[in-house]
Coordinates of N, CA and C and ligand atoms in Angstrom, one line a residue:
M1 N -57.6 -207.3 93.0 CA -59.0 -207.0 92.9 C -59.9 -207.9 93.8
E2 N -60.8 -207.3 94.5 CA -61.6 -208.1 95.4 C -62.5 -209.1 94.6
Q3 N -62.5 -210.3 95.1 CA -63.4 -211.3 94.5 C -64.8 -210.9 94.6
E4 N -65.6 -211.3 93.6 CA -67.1 -211.0 93.7 C -67.7 -211.8 94.8
K5 N -68.3 -211.1 95.7 CA -68.9 -211.8 96.9 C -70.4 -212.0 96.7
E6 N -70.9 -213.0 97.4 CA -72.3 -213.5 97.2 C -73.2 -212.6 98.0
T7 N -74.3 -212.1 97.4 CA -75.3 -211.4 98.2 C -76.1 -212.4 99.0
I8 N -76.3 -212.1 100.3 CA -77.0 -213.1 101.1 C -78.3 -212.5 101.6
V9 N -78.4 -211.2 101.7 CA -79.7 -210.6 102.1 C -79.9 -209.4 101.1
S10 N -81.1 -209.3 100.6 CA -81.4 -208.0 99.9 C -82.8 -207.5 100.2
L11 N -82.9 -206.2 100.3 CA -84.2 -205.5 100.5 C -84.5 -204.7 99.3
E12 N -85.7 -204.9 98.7 CA -86.0 -204.2 97.5 C -87.3 -203.3 97.8
D13 N -87.0 -202.0 97.9 CA -88.1 -201.0 98.1 C -89.1 -201.4 99.2
V14 N -88.5 -201.7 100.4 CA -89.3 -202.2 101.5 C -90.0 -201.0 102.3
Y15 N -91.3 -201.2 102.6 CA -92.1 -200.3 103.4 C -92.6 -201.1 104.6
K16 N -92.7 -200.5 105.8 CA -93.5 -201.1 106.9 C -94.3 -200.0 107.5
V17 N -95.6 -200.3 107.5 CA -96.6 -199.4 108.2 C -97.3 -200.1 109.3
Y18 N -97.2 -199.6 110.5 CA -97.9 -200.1 111.7 C -99.2 -199.4 111.9
P19 N -100.3 -200.0 112.1 CA -101.5 -199.3 112.5 C -101.3 -198.9 114.0
L20 N -101.7 -197.7 114.3 CA -101.6 -197.2 115.7 C -102.9 -196.4 116.0
G21 N -103.8 -197.1 116.7 CA -105.1 -196.5 116.9 C -105.8 -196.2 115.6
K22 N -106.2 -194.9 115.5 CA -106.8 -194.5 114.3 C -105.8 -194.0 113.2
T23 N -104.5 -194.0 113.6 CA -103.5 -193.5 112.6 C -102.6 -194.6 112.2
E24 N -101.5 -194.3 111.6 CA -100.5 -195.3 111.1 C -99.1 -194.7 111.4
V25 N -98.2 -195.6 111.7 CA -96.8 -195.3 111.8 C -96.1 -195.8 110.6
H26 N -95.4 -194.9 109.9 CA -94.6 -195.3 108.7 C -93.2 -195.5 109.2
A27 N -92.9 -196.8 109.6 CA -91.6 -197.0 110.2 C -90.5 -197.2 109.2
V28 N -90.8 -197.7 108.1 CA -89.7 -197.9 107.0 C -90.4 -197.5 105.7
K29 N -89.6 -196.6 105.0 CA -90.2 -195.9 103.8 C -89.4 -196.1 102.6
G30 N -89.5 -197.3 101.9 CA -88.8 -197.5 100.7 C -87.4 -197.7 100.8
V31 N -87.0 -198.7 101.6 CA -85.6 -199.0 101.8 C -85.1 -200.2 100.9
S32 N -83.9 -200.0 100.2 CA -83.3 -201.0 99.4 C -81.8 -201.1 99.8
F33 N -81.3 -202.3 100.0 CA -79.9 -202.5 100.1 C -79.6 -204.0 99.9
D34 N -78.3 -204.3 99.6 CA -77.8 -205.6 99.5 C -76.7 -205.9 100.6
I35 N -76.7 -207.1 101.2 CA -75.7 -207.5 102.1 C -75.0 -208.6 101.6
V36 N -73.6 -208.5 101.7 CA -72.8 -209.5 101.2 C -72.3 -210.5 102.2
K37 N -72.2 -211.8 101.8 CA -71.9 -212.9 102.8 C -70.5 -212.6 103.4
G38 N -70.5 -212.8 104.8 CA -69.2 -212.7 105.5 C -68.9 -211.3 106.0
D39 N -69.8 -210.3 105.7 CA -69.6 -208.9 106.1 C -70.0 -208.7 107.6
F40 N -69.5 -207.6 108.1 CA -69.9 -207.2 109.5 C -70.7 -205.9 109.2
I41 N -72.0 -205.9 109.4 CA -72.8 -204.8 108.9 C -73.4 -204.1 110.1
S42 N -73.4 -202.8 110.0 CA -74.0 -202.0 111.1 C -75.1 -201.1 110.5
I43 N -76.3 -201.3 111.1 CA -77.4 -200.5 110.7 C -77.6 -199.4 111.8
A44 N -77.2 -198.2 111.5 CA -77.1 -197.2 112.5 C -78.2 -196.1 112.3
G45 N -78.4 -195.3 113.3 CA -79.4 -194.2 113.1 C -80.1 -193.9 114.5
P46 N -80.7 -192.8 114.6 CA -81.3 -192.4 115.9 C -82.4 -193.4 116.3
S47 N -82.8 -193.3 117.5 CA -83.9 -194.1 118.0 C -85.2 -193.8 117.2
G48 N -85.9 -194.8 116.8 CA -87.2 -194.6 116.1 C -86.9 -194.5 114.6
S49 N -85.7 -194.7 114.1 CA -85.4 -194.5 112.7 C -85.8 -195.8 111.8
G50 N -86.1 -196.9 112.5 CA -86.5 -198.1 111.8 C -85.6 -199.3 111.8
K51 N -84.5 -199.2 112.6 CA -83.5 -200.2 112.7 C -84.1 -201.6 113.1
S52 N -84.8 -201.6 114.2 CA -85.3 -202.9 114.7 C -86.3 -203.5 113.8
T53 N -87.1 -202.6 113.2 CA -88.1 -203.1 112.2 C -87.4 -203.8 111.0
I54 N -86.3 -203.2 110.6 CA -85.6 -203.8 109.4 C -85.0 -205.2 109.9
L55 N -84.4 -205.2 111.1 CA -83.9 -206.5 111.5 C -85.0 -207.5 111.7
N56 N -86.1 -207.1 112.2 CA -87.2 -208.1 112.4 C -87.7 -208.6 111.1
M57 N -87.7 -207.8 110.0 CA -88.1 -208.2 108.7 C -87.1 -209.2 108.1
I58 N -85.8 -208.9 108.3 CA -84.8 -209.8 107.8 C -84.9 -211.2 108.6
G59 N -85.2 -211.1 109.8 CA -85.3 -212.3 110.7 C -86.6 -213.0 110.6
C60 N -87.5 -212.6 109.7 CA -88.8 -213.2 109.5 C -89.7 -213.1 110.7
I61 N -89.4 -212.2 111.6 CA -90.3 -212.0 112.8 C -91.4 -211.1 112.4
D62 N -91.2 -210.2 111.4 CA -92.2 -209.3 110.9 C -92.2 -209.3 109.4
T63 N -93.2 -208.9 108.7 CA -93.3 -208.9 107.3 C -93.4 -207.5 106.7
P64 N -92.9 -207.2 105.6 CA -93.0 -205.9 105.0 C -94.5 -205.6 104.6
T65 N -94.9 -204.4 104.7 CA -96.2 -204.0 104.1 C -96.1 -204.0 102.6
Q66 N -95.0 -203.6 102.1 CA -94.8 -203.6 100.7 C -93.3 -203.8 100.4
G67 N -93.0 -204.3 99.2 CA -91.6 -204.6 98.9 C -91.1 -206.0 99.2
T68 N -89.9 -206.3 98.9 CA -89.4 -207.7 99.1 C -88.1 -207.8 99.9
V69 N -88.1 -208.8 100.8 CA -86.9 -209.1 101.6 C -86.5 -210.5 101.0
K70 N -85.2 -210.6 100.5 CA -84.7 -211.9 100.0 C -83.6 -212.3 100.9
I71 N -83.6 -213.6 101.2 CA -82.5 -214.3 101.9 C -82.0 -215.4 101.0
N72 N -80.7 -215.4 100.7 CA -80.2 -216.4 99.8 C -80.9 -216.4 98.5
G73 N -81.3 -215.2 98.0 CA -82.0 -215.1 96.7 C -83.5 -215.4 96.7
K74 N -84.0 -215.8 97.9 CA -85.5 -216.2 97.9 C -86.3 -215.2 98.7
A75 N -87.4 -214.8 98.1 CA -88.3 -213.8 98.8 C -88.9 -214.5 100.0
T76 N -88.8 -213.9 101.2 CA -89.3 -214.5 102.4 C -90.8 -214.6 102.4
S77 N -91.4 -213.6 101.6 CA -92.9 -213.6 101.6 C -93.5 -214.9 100.9
G78 N -92.6 -215.5 100.0 CA -93.1 -216.7 99.3 C -92.9 -218.0 100.0
L79 N -92.3 -217.9 101.2 CA -92.0 -219.1 101.9 C -93.2 -219.7 102.7
K80 N -93.3 -221.0 102.8 CA -94.3 -221.6 103.6 C -93.9 -221.5 105.1
D81 N -94.8 -221.7 106.0 CA -94.5 -221.7 107.5 C -93.4 -222.6 107.8
N82 N -93.4 -223.8 107.3 CA -92.3 -224.7 107.7 C -91.0 -224.3 107.1
E83 N -91.0 -223.6 106.0 CA -89.7 -223.1 105.4 C -89.2 -222.0 106.2
I84 N -90.1 -221.1 106.7 CA -89.7 -220.0 107.6 C -89.1 -220.6 108.9
T85 N -89.7 -221.6 109.4 CA -89.2 -222.2 110.7 C -87.8 -222.7 110.4
L86 N -87.6 -223.4 109.3 CA -86.3 -224.0 109.0 C -85.2 -222.9 108.8
L87 N -85.6 -221.8 108.1 CA -84.8 -220.7 107.9 C -84.3 -220.1 109.2
R88 N -85.3 -219.9 110.1 CA -85.0 -219.3 111.4 C -84.2 -220.2 112.3
H89 N -84.3 -221.5 112.1 CA -83.5 -222.4 112.9 C -82.1 -222.6 112.3
Q90 N -82.0 -222.7 111.0 CA -80.7 -223.1 110.4 C -79.9 -222.0 109.8
T91 N -80.5 -220.9 109.4 CA -79.8 -219.9 108.7 C -79.6 -218.6 109.6
L92 N -80.5 -218.4 110.4 CA -80.5 -217.1 111.2 C -80.2 -217.4 112.7
G93 N -79.4 -216.5 113.3 CA -79.3 -216.6 114.8 C -79.6 -215.2 115.3
F94 N -80.2 -215.1 116.5 CA -80.7 -213.8 117.0 C -80.0 -213.5 118.3
I95 N -79.6 -212.2 118.5 CA -79.1 -211.8 119.8 C -80.0 -210.6 120.1
F96 N -80.9 -210.8 121.1 CA -81.8 -209.7 121.5 C -81.2 -208.9 122.6
Q97 N -81.7 -207.6 122.7 CA -81.2 -206.7 123.7 C -81.6 -207.3 125.1
S98 N -82.7 -207.9 125.2 CA -83.2 -208.4 126.5 C -82.7 -209.8 126.8
F99 N -81.8 -210.3 125.9 CA -81.1 -211.7 126.0 C -82.1 -212.8 125.8
N100 N -83.3 -212.8 126.3 CA -84.3 -213.9 126.2 C -83.7 -215.3 126.6
L101 N -83.0 -215.3 127.7 CA -82.5 -216.6 128.2 C -83.6 -217.3 128.9
I102 N -83.6 -218.6 129.0 CA -84.6 -219.4 129.7 C -84.2 -219.5 131.2
P103 N -84.9 -218.9 132.1 CA -84.5 -218.8 133.5 C -84.3 -220.2 134.2
V104 N -85.1 -221.2 133.9 CA -85.0 -222.5 134.6 C -83.9 -223.4 134.1
L105 N -83.3 -223.0 132.9 CA -82.1 -223.8 132.4 C -80.8 -223.1 132.8
N106 N -79.8 -224.0 133.0 CA -78.5 -223.4 133.3 C -77.8 -222.9 132.0
I107 N -76.6 -222.4 132.1 CA -76.0 -221.7 130.9 C -75.7 -222.7 129.8
Y108 N -75.2 -223.9 130.2 CA -75.0 -224.9 129.2 C -76.3 -225.3 128.5
E109 N -77.3 -225.5 129.2 CA -78.6 -225.9 128.7 C -79.2 -224.8 127.8
N110 N -79.0 -223.6 128.2 CA -79.6 -222.5 127.4 C -78.9 -222.5 126.0
I111 N -77.6 -222.7 126.0 CA -76.9 -222.7 124.7 C -77.2 -223.9 123.9
E112 N -77.5 -225.0 124.5 CA -77.8 -226.2 123.8 C -79.2 -226.2 123.2
F113 N -80.1 -225.4 123.8 CA -81.5 -225.5 123.5 C -81.8 -225.4 122.0
P114 N -81.3 -224.5 121.2 CA -81.6 -224.4 119.8 C -81.3 -225.7 119.1
L115 N -80.3 -226.4 119.5 CA -79.9 -227.7 118.8 C -81.0 -228.7 119.1
L116 N -81.6 -228.7 120.2 CA -82.6 -229.7 120.6 C -83.9 -229.5 119.9
L117 N -84.1 -228.2 119.4 CA -85.4 -227.9 118.8 C -85.5 -228.4 117.4
D118 N -84.3 -228.7 116.8 CA -84.3 -229.1 115.4 C -83.6 -230.4 115.2
K119 N -84.4 -231.4 114.7 CA -83.9 -232.8 114.6 C -82.9 -232.9 113.5
S120 N -82.8 -231.9 112.6 CA -81.9 -232.0 111.5 C -80.4 -231.8 111.9
F121 N -80.1 -231.4 113.1 CA -78.8 -231.3 113.5 C -78.3 -232.7 114.0
K122 N -77.6 -233.4 113.1 CA -77.2 -234.8 113.3 C -75.9 -234.9 114.0
Q123 N -75.8 -234.4 115.2 CA -74.5 -234.6 116.0 C -74.8 -235.6 117.0
T124 N -73.7 -236.3 117.4 CA -73.8 -237.2 118.6 C -73.8 -236.3 119.8
K125 N -74.1 -236.9 120.9 CA -74.2 -236.1 122.2 C -72.8 -235.6 122.5
A126 N -71.7 -236.4 122.2 CA -70.3 -236.1 122.5 C -69.9 -234.9 121.6
E127 N -70.3 -235.0 120.3 CA -69.9 -233.9 119.4 C -70.6 -232.6 119.8
R128 N -71.9 -232.7 120.2 CA -72.6 -231.6 120.7 C -71.9 -230.9 121.9
K129 N -71.5 -231.8 122.8 CA -70.9 -231.3 124.0 C -69.6 -230.6 123.7
E130 N -68.8 -231.1 122.8 CA -67.5 -230.5 122.4 C -67.7 -229.1 121.9
W131 N -68.7 -229.0 121.0 CA -69.0 -227.7 120.3 C -69.5 -226.7 121.3
I132 N -70.4 -227.1 122.2 CA -71.0 -226.2 123.2 C -69.9 -225.8 124.2
D133 N -69.0 -226.7 124.6 CA -67.9 -226.4 125.5 C -67.0 -225.4 124.9
Y134 N -66.7 -225.6 123.5 CA -65.8 -224.7 122.8 C -66.4 -223.2 122.8
L135 N -67.7 -223.2 122.6 CA -68.4 -221.8 122.6 C -68.4 -221.2 124.0
I136 N -68.6 -222.0 125.0 CA -68.6 -221.5 126.4 C -67.2 -221.0 126.7
A137 N -66.2 -221.7 126.3 CA -64.8 -221.3 126.6 C -64.5 -220.0 125.8
T138 N -65.0 -219.9 124.5 CA -64.7 -218.7 123.7 C -65.4 -217.5 124.3
V139 N -66.5 -217.6 124.9 CA -67.2 -216.5 125.5 C -66.7 -216.3 126.9
G140 N -65.8 -217.1 127.4 CA -65.2 -216.9 128.7 C -66.1 -217.2 129.9
L141 N -66.9 -218.3 129.7 CA -67.8 -218.6 130.8 C -67.6 -220.0 131.4
D142 N -66.4 -220.5 131.2 CA -66.1 -221.9 131.7 C -66.6 -222.2 133.1
D143 N -66.5 -221.2 134.0 CA -66.8 -221.4 135.4 C -68.3 -221.2 135.7
W144 N -69.1 -220.9 134.7 CA -70.5 -220.6 134.9 C -71.5 -221.6 134.2
K145 N -71.0 -222.6 133.7 CA -71.8 -223.6 132.9 C -73.1 -224.0 133.6
T146 N -72.9 -224.3 134.9 CA -74.0 -224.9 135.6 C -74.9 -223.9 136.4
H147 N -74.5 -222.6 136.2 CA -75.3 -221.5 136.8 C -76.5 -221.1 136.0
R148 N -77.5 -220.6 136.7 CA -78.7 -220.1 136.0 C -78.4 -218.6 135.6
P149 N -79.2 -218.2 134.5 CA -79.0 -216.8 134.1 C -79.1 -215.7 135.1
N150 N -80.0 -215.9 136.1 CA -80.1 -214.8 137.1 C -78.9 -214.7 138.1
E151 N -78.0 -215.6 138.0 CA -76.8 -215.5 138.8 C -75.7 -214.8 138.1
L152 N -75.9 -214.4 136.8 CA -74.9 -213.8 136.0 C -75.1 -212.3 135.8
S153 N -74.0 -211.6 135.5 CA -74.1 -210.1 135.3 C -74.7 -209.9 133.8
G154 N -75.0 -208.6 133.5 CA -75.6 -208.3 132.2 C -74.6 -208.7 131.1
G155 N -73.3 -208.4 131.3 CA -72.3 -208.7 130.3 C -72.2 -210.2 130.1
Q156 N -72.2 -211.0 131.2 CA -72.1 -212.4 131.1 C -73.4 -213.0 130.3
R157 N -74.5 -212.4 130.7 CA -75.8 -212.9 130.0 C -75.7 -212.6 128.5
Q158 N -75.2 -211.5 128.2 CA -75.0 -211.1 126.7 C -74.1 -212.1 126.0
R159 N -73.0 -212.6 126.7 CA -72.1 -213.5 126.1 C -72.8 -214.9 126.0
V160 N -73.7 -215.3 126.9 CA -74.5 -216.5 126.7 C -75.4 -216.4 125.5
A161 N -76.0 -215.2 125.4 CA -76.9 -215.0 124.2 C -76.1 -215.1 122.9
I162 N -74.9 -214.6 122.9 CA -74.1 -214.7 121.7 C -73.8 -216.2 121.4
A163 N -73.3 -216.9 122.4 CA -73.0 -218.3 122.2 C -74.2 -219.1 121.7
R164 N -75.4 -218.8 122.3 CA -76.6 -219.5 121.9 C -77.0 -219.1 120.4
A165 N -76.7 -217.9 120.0 CA -77.0 -217.5 118.6 C -76.1 -218.2 117.7
L166 N -74.9 -218.6 118.1 CA -73.9 -219.2 117.2 C -73.9 -220.7 117.2
V167 N -74.7 -221.3 118.1 CA -74.6 -222.7 118.3 C -75.0 -223.5 117.1
T168 N -76.0 -223.0 116.4 CA -76.5 -223.7 115.2 C -75.6 -223.4 113.9
K169 N -74.5 -222.7 114.1 CA -73.6 -222.2 113.0 C -74.4 -221.5 111.9
P170 N -75.2 -220.5 112.3 CA -76.0 -219.8 111.3 C -75.2 -219.0 110.3
L171 N -75.7 -218.8 109.1 CA -75.0 -218.0 108.1 C -75.1 -216.5 108.5
I172 N -76.2 -216.2 109.2 CA -76.4 -214.8 109.5 C -76.8 -214.6 111.0
V173 N -76.2 -213.7 111.7 CA -76.6 -213.4 113.0 C -77.1 -212.0 113.1
L174 N -78.3 -211.8 113.6 CA -79.0 -210.5 113.7 C -78.9 -210.1 115.2
A175 N -78.4 -208.9 115.4 CA -78.2 -208.4 116.8 C -78.8 -207.0 117.0
D176 N -79.8 -206.9 117.8 CA -80.5 -205.7 118.0 C -79.8 -204.9 119.2
E177 N -79.1 -203.9 118.9 CA -78.3 -203.1 119.9 C -77.6 -204.0 120.9
P178 N -76.7 -204.8 120.4 CA -76.1 -205.8 121.3 C -75.3 -205.2 122.5
T179 N -74.9 -204.0 122.4 CA -74.1 -203.4 123.5 C -74.8 -202.4 124.3
A180 N -76.1 -202.2 124.0 CA -76.9 -201.2 124.6 C -77.0 -201.3 126.1
N181 N -77.1 -202.5 126.6 CA -77.2 -202.6 128.1 C -75.9 -203.0 128.8
L182 N -74.8 -202.7 128.1 CA -73.5 -203.1 128.7 C -72.6 -201.8 128.9
D183 N -71.7 -201.9 129.9 CA -70.8 -200.8 130.1 C -69.7 -200.9 129.0
S184 N -68.8 -199.9 128.9 CA -68.0 -199.9 127.7 C -67.0 -201.0 127.7
V185 N -66.5 -201.5 128.8 CA -65.5 -202.6 128.9 C -66.2 -203.9 128.4
N186 N -67.3 -204.2 128.9 CA -68.1 -205.4 128.5 C -68.5 -205.2 127.0
G187 N -68.9 -204.0 126.6 CA -69.3 -203.8 125.2 C -68.2 -204.1 124.3
E188 N -67.0 -203.6 124.6 CA -65.9 -203.8 123.7 C -65.5 -205.3 123.6
A189 N -65.6 -206.0 124.8 CA -65.3 -207.5 124.8 C -66.2 -208.2 123.9
I190 N -67.5 -207.8 123.9 CA -68.5 -208.5 123.1 C -68.3 -208.2 121.6
I191 N -67.9 -207.0 121.3 CA -67.6 -206.7 119.9 C -66.4 -207.5 119.4
D192 N -65.4 -207.6 120.2 CA -64.2 -208.3 119.8 C -64.6 -209.8 119.6
L193 N -65.4 -210.3 120.4 CA -65.9 -211.7 120.3 C -66.6 -211.9 119.0
M194 N -67.5 -211.0 118.7 CA -68.3 -211.2 117.4 C -67.4 -211.0 116.2
K195 N -66.5 -210.1 116.3 CA -65.5 -209.9 115.2 C -64.7 -211.2 115.0
K196 N -64.3 -211.8 116.1 CA -63.5 -213.0 116.0 C -64.3 -214.1 115.3
M197 N -65.6 -214.2 115.7 CA -66.5 -215.2 115.1 C -66.7 -214.9 113.6
N198 N -66.8 -213.6 113.3 CA -67.0 -213.2 111.9 C -65.8 -213.6 111.1
K199 N -64.6 -213.5 111.6 CA -63.3 -213.8 110.9 C -63.2 -215.4 110.8
D200 N -63.3 -216.0 112.0 CA -63.0 -217.5 112.1 C -64.0 -218.3 111.4
V201 N -65.3 -218.0 111.6 CA -66.4 -218.9 111.0 C -67.0 -218.3 109.8
G202 N -66.8 -217.0 109.5 CA -67.3 -216.4 108.3 C -68.8 -216.0 108.5
T203 N -69.3 -216.0 109.7 CA -70.7 -215.6 110.0 C -70.9 -214.2 109.6
T204 N -72.0 -213.9 108.9 CA -72.4 -212.5 108.6 C -73.1 -211.9 109.8
F205 N -72.7 -210.8 110.3 CA -73.3 -210.2 111.4 C -74.0 -208.9 111.0
I206 N -75.3 -208.8 111.4 CA -76.0 -207.6 111.1 C -76.5 -207.0 112.4
F207 N -76.0 -205.8 112.7 CA -76.3 -205.1 114.0 C -77.2 -203.9 113.7
S208 N -78.1 -203.6 114.7 CA -78.6 -202.3 114.8 C -77.9 -201.7 115.9
T209 N -77.5 -200.4 115.8 CA -76.7 -199.8 116.9 C -76.7 -198.3 116.9
H210 N -76.4 -197.8 118.1 CA -76.1 -196.4 118.3 C -74.6 -196.2 118.5
D211 N -73.9 -197.4 118.6 CA -72.6 -197.4 119.2 C -71.5 -197.1 118.1
Q212 N -70.8 -196.0 118.3 CA -69.8 -195.6 117.2 C -68.7 -196.7 117.1
T213 N -68.4 -197.4 118.2 CA -67.3 -198.4 118.2 C -67.7 -199.5 117.2
I214 N -68.9 -199.9 117.1 CA -69.4 -200.9 116.2 C -69.3 -200.3 114.8
V215 N -69.8 -199.1 114.6 CA -69.8 -198.5 113.3 C -68.4 -198.4 112.8
D216 N -67.4 -198.1 113.6 CA -66.0 -197.9 113.2 C -65.4 -199.2 112.7
I217 N -65.8 -200.4 113.2 CA -65.2 -201.6 112.7 C -66.0 -202.4 111.7
A218 N -67.2 -201.8 111.3 CA -68.0 -202.5 110.4 C -67.5 -202.5 108.9
D219 N -67.8 -203.5 108.2 CA -67.4 -203.5 106.7 C -68.4 -202.7 105.9
H220 N -69.6 -202.6 106.5 CA -70.7 -202.0 105.7 C -71.6 -201.3 106.7
V221 N -71.7 -200.0 106.4 CA -72.5 -199.2 107.3 C -73.7 -198.6 106.6
I222 N -74.9 -198.9 107.1 CA -76.1 -198.3 106.5 C -76.7 -197.3 107.6
I223 N -76.9 -196.1 107.2 CA -77.4 -195.1 108.2 C -78.8 -194.7 107.8
L224 N -79.7 -194.9 108.8 CA -81.1 -194.6 108.6 C -81.5 -193.3 109.3
K225 N -82.5 -192.6 108.7 CA -83.1 -191.5 109.4 C -84.6 -191.5 109.0
D226 N -85.4 -191.5 110.0 CA -86.9 -191.4 109.8 C -87.3 -192.4 108.7
G227 N -86.9 -193.7 108.9 CA -87.4 -194.7 108.0 C -86.7 -194.8 106.6
K228 N -85.8 -193.9 106.3 CA -85.1 -193.9 105.0 C -83.6 -194.0 105.1
I229 N -83.0 -194.5 104.1 CA -81.5 -194.6 104.1 C -80.9 -193.3 103.8
V230 N -80.0 -192.8 104.6 CA -79.3 -191.5 104.3 C -77.9 -191.8 103.9
S231 N -77.4 -193.0 104.1 CA -76.0 -193.3 103.7 C -75.9 -194.9 103.7
D232 N -75.2 -195.4 102.7 CA -75.0 -196.8 102.5 C -73.6 -197.0 101.9
E233 N -72.6 -197.4 102.8 CA -71.3 -197.5 102.3 C -70.6 -198.7 102.8
R234 N -69.9 -199.4 101.8 CA -69.2 -200.6 102.1 C -67.7 -200.3 102.2
N235 N -67.1 -201.0 103.2 CA -65.6 -200.8 103.4 C -65.2 -199.4 103.6
K236 N -66.1 -198.6 104.2 CA -65.7 -197.3 104.6 C -66.8 -196.9 105.7
S237 N -66.3 -196.8 107.0 CA -67.3 -196.6 108.0 C -67.7 -195.1 108.1
G238 N -68.9 -194.9 108.4 CA -69.4 -193.5 108.5 C -69.5 -193.0 109.9
S239 N -69.6 -191.8 110.2 CA -69.7 -191.3 111.5 C -71.2 -191.1 111.8
I240 N -71.6 -191.6 113.0 CA -73.0 -191.4 113.4 C -73.1 -190.3 114.4
R241 N -71.9 -189.7 114.7 CA -71.9 -188.6 115.8 C -72.4 -187.3 115.2
Ligands
ADP301 P1 -85.3 -198.1 116.0 O1 -85.0 -199.5 116.1 O2 -84.5 -197.4 115.1 O3 -85.4 -197.4 117.4 P2 -88.0 -199.0 115.4 O4 -87.8 -199.9 114.2 O5 -88.1 -199.7 116.7 O6 -86.8 -198.0 115.4 O7 -89.2 -198.1 115.2 C1 -89.5 -197.3 114.1 C2 -90.9 -196.6 114.3 O8 -91.9 -197.6 114.2 C3 -91.0 -195.9 115.6 O9 -91.7 -194.7 115.4 C4 -91.7 -196.9 116.4 O10 -92.5 -196.2 117.4 C5 -92.6 -197.6 115.4 N1 -93.0 -199.0 115.8 C6 -92.1 -200.0 115.9 N2 -92.8 -201.1 116.2 C7 -94.1 -200.8 116.3 C8 -95.3 -201.6 116.5 N3 -95.2 -202.9 116.8 N4 -96.5 -200.9 116.5 C9 -96.5 -199.6 116.2 N5 -95.4 -198.8 115.9 C10 -94.2 -199.4 116.0

């Protein structure tokens, strides 16, 4: 029998309405689900179905119009600004479609950057270097450490973004369509890498995706349509085709 696993994220009847000129966009319409620690979760559905909006609310980049988002059992709406900052630095890692790398920093410095932002990471410089070097080797960029992001291909930049998201050892990594800008070979390599991190470190990965390959390997697949859940299944992948 499977051991009872800990719920790490839960959404309770969440709505998101964006004002748009004189009208409103109802992006998320009463969504509820639980995410279990250590799972590899795919939030799938057509463009405009609310995937990014849900990721942004879990990542405290956006707030629900109505309903509750809980992380580690705590409602994010009840947190103070400094608690949100801590949560975003220590519990959450982000991989954006546009990578968001800092152009004037080299690859090593880009990956190191989140550690420098938060004084609570009590590593020595040598320990920090060992961990960053390990991540750089894992994402296969040993020869690119001192290069700037604009010298790298899209696939390589995505790998930097993954290493940067993992550098703080977050409990949860949020990835908005992480393979959308990659060809299929690079896309598969990125998925393999994240799956390896999921197994080795126990990081919970939450993706928004159109990509059936990600859906096929996920432990938990939530399918959205028009801001509502049409399917929510754990340990059984669903087809989005
Ligand atoms: P997906 O990630 O599935 O493509 P989104 O969450 O990006 O979907 O968008 C859901 C709906 O909300 C879409 O109709 C989109 O146009 C709208 N939307 C998203 N963000 C905003 C915003 N900041 N302002 C107005 N409408 C938005």
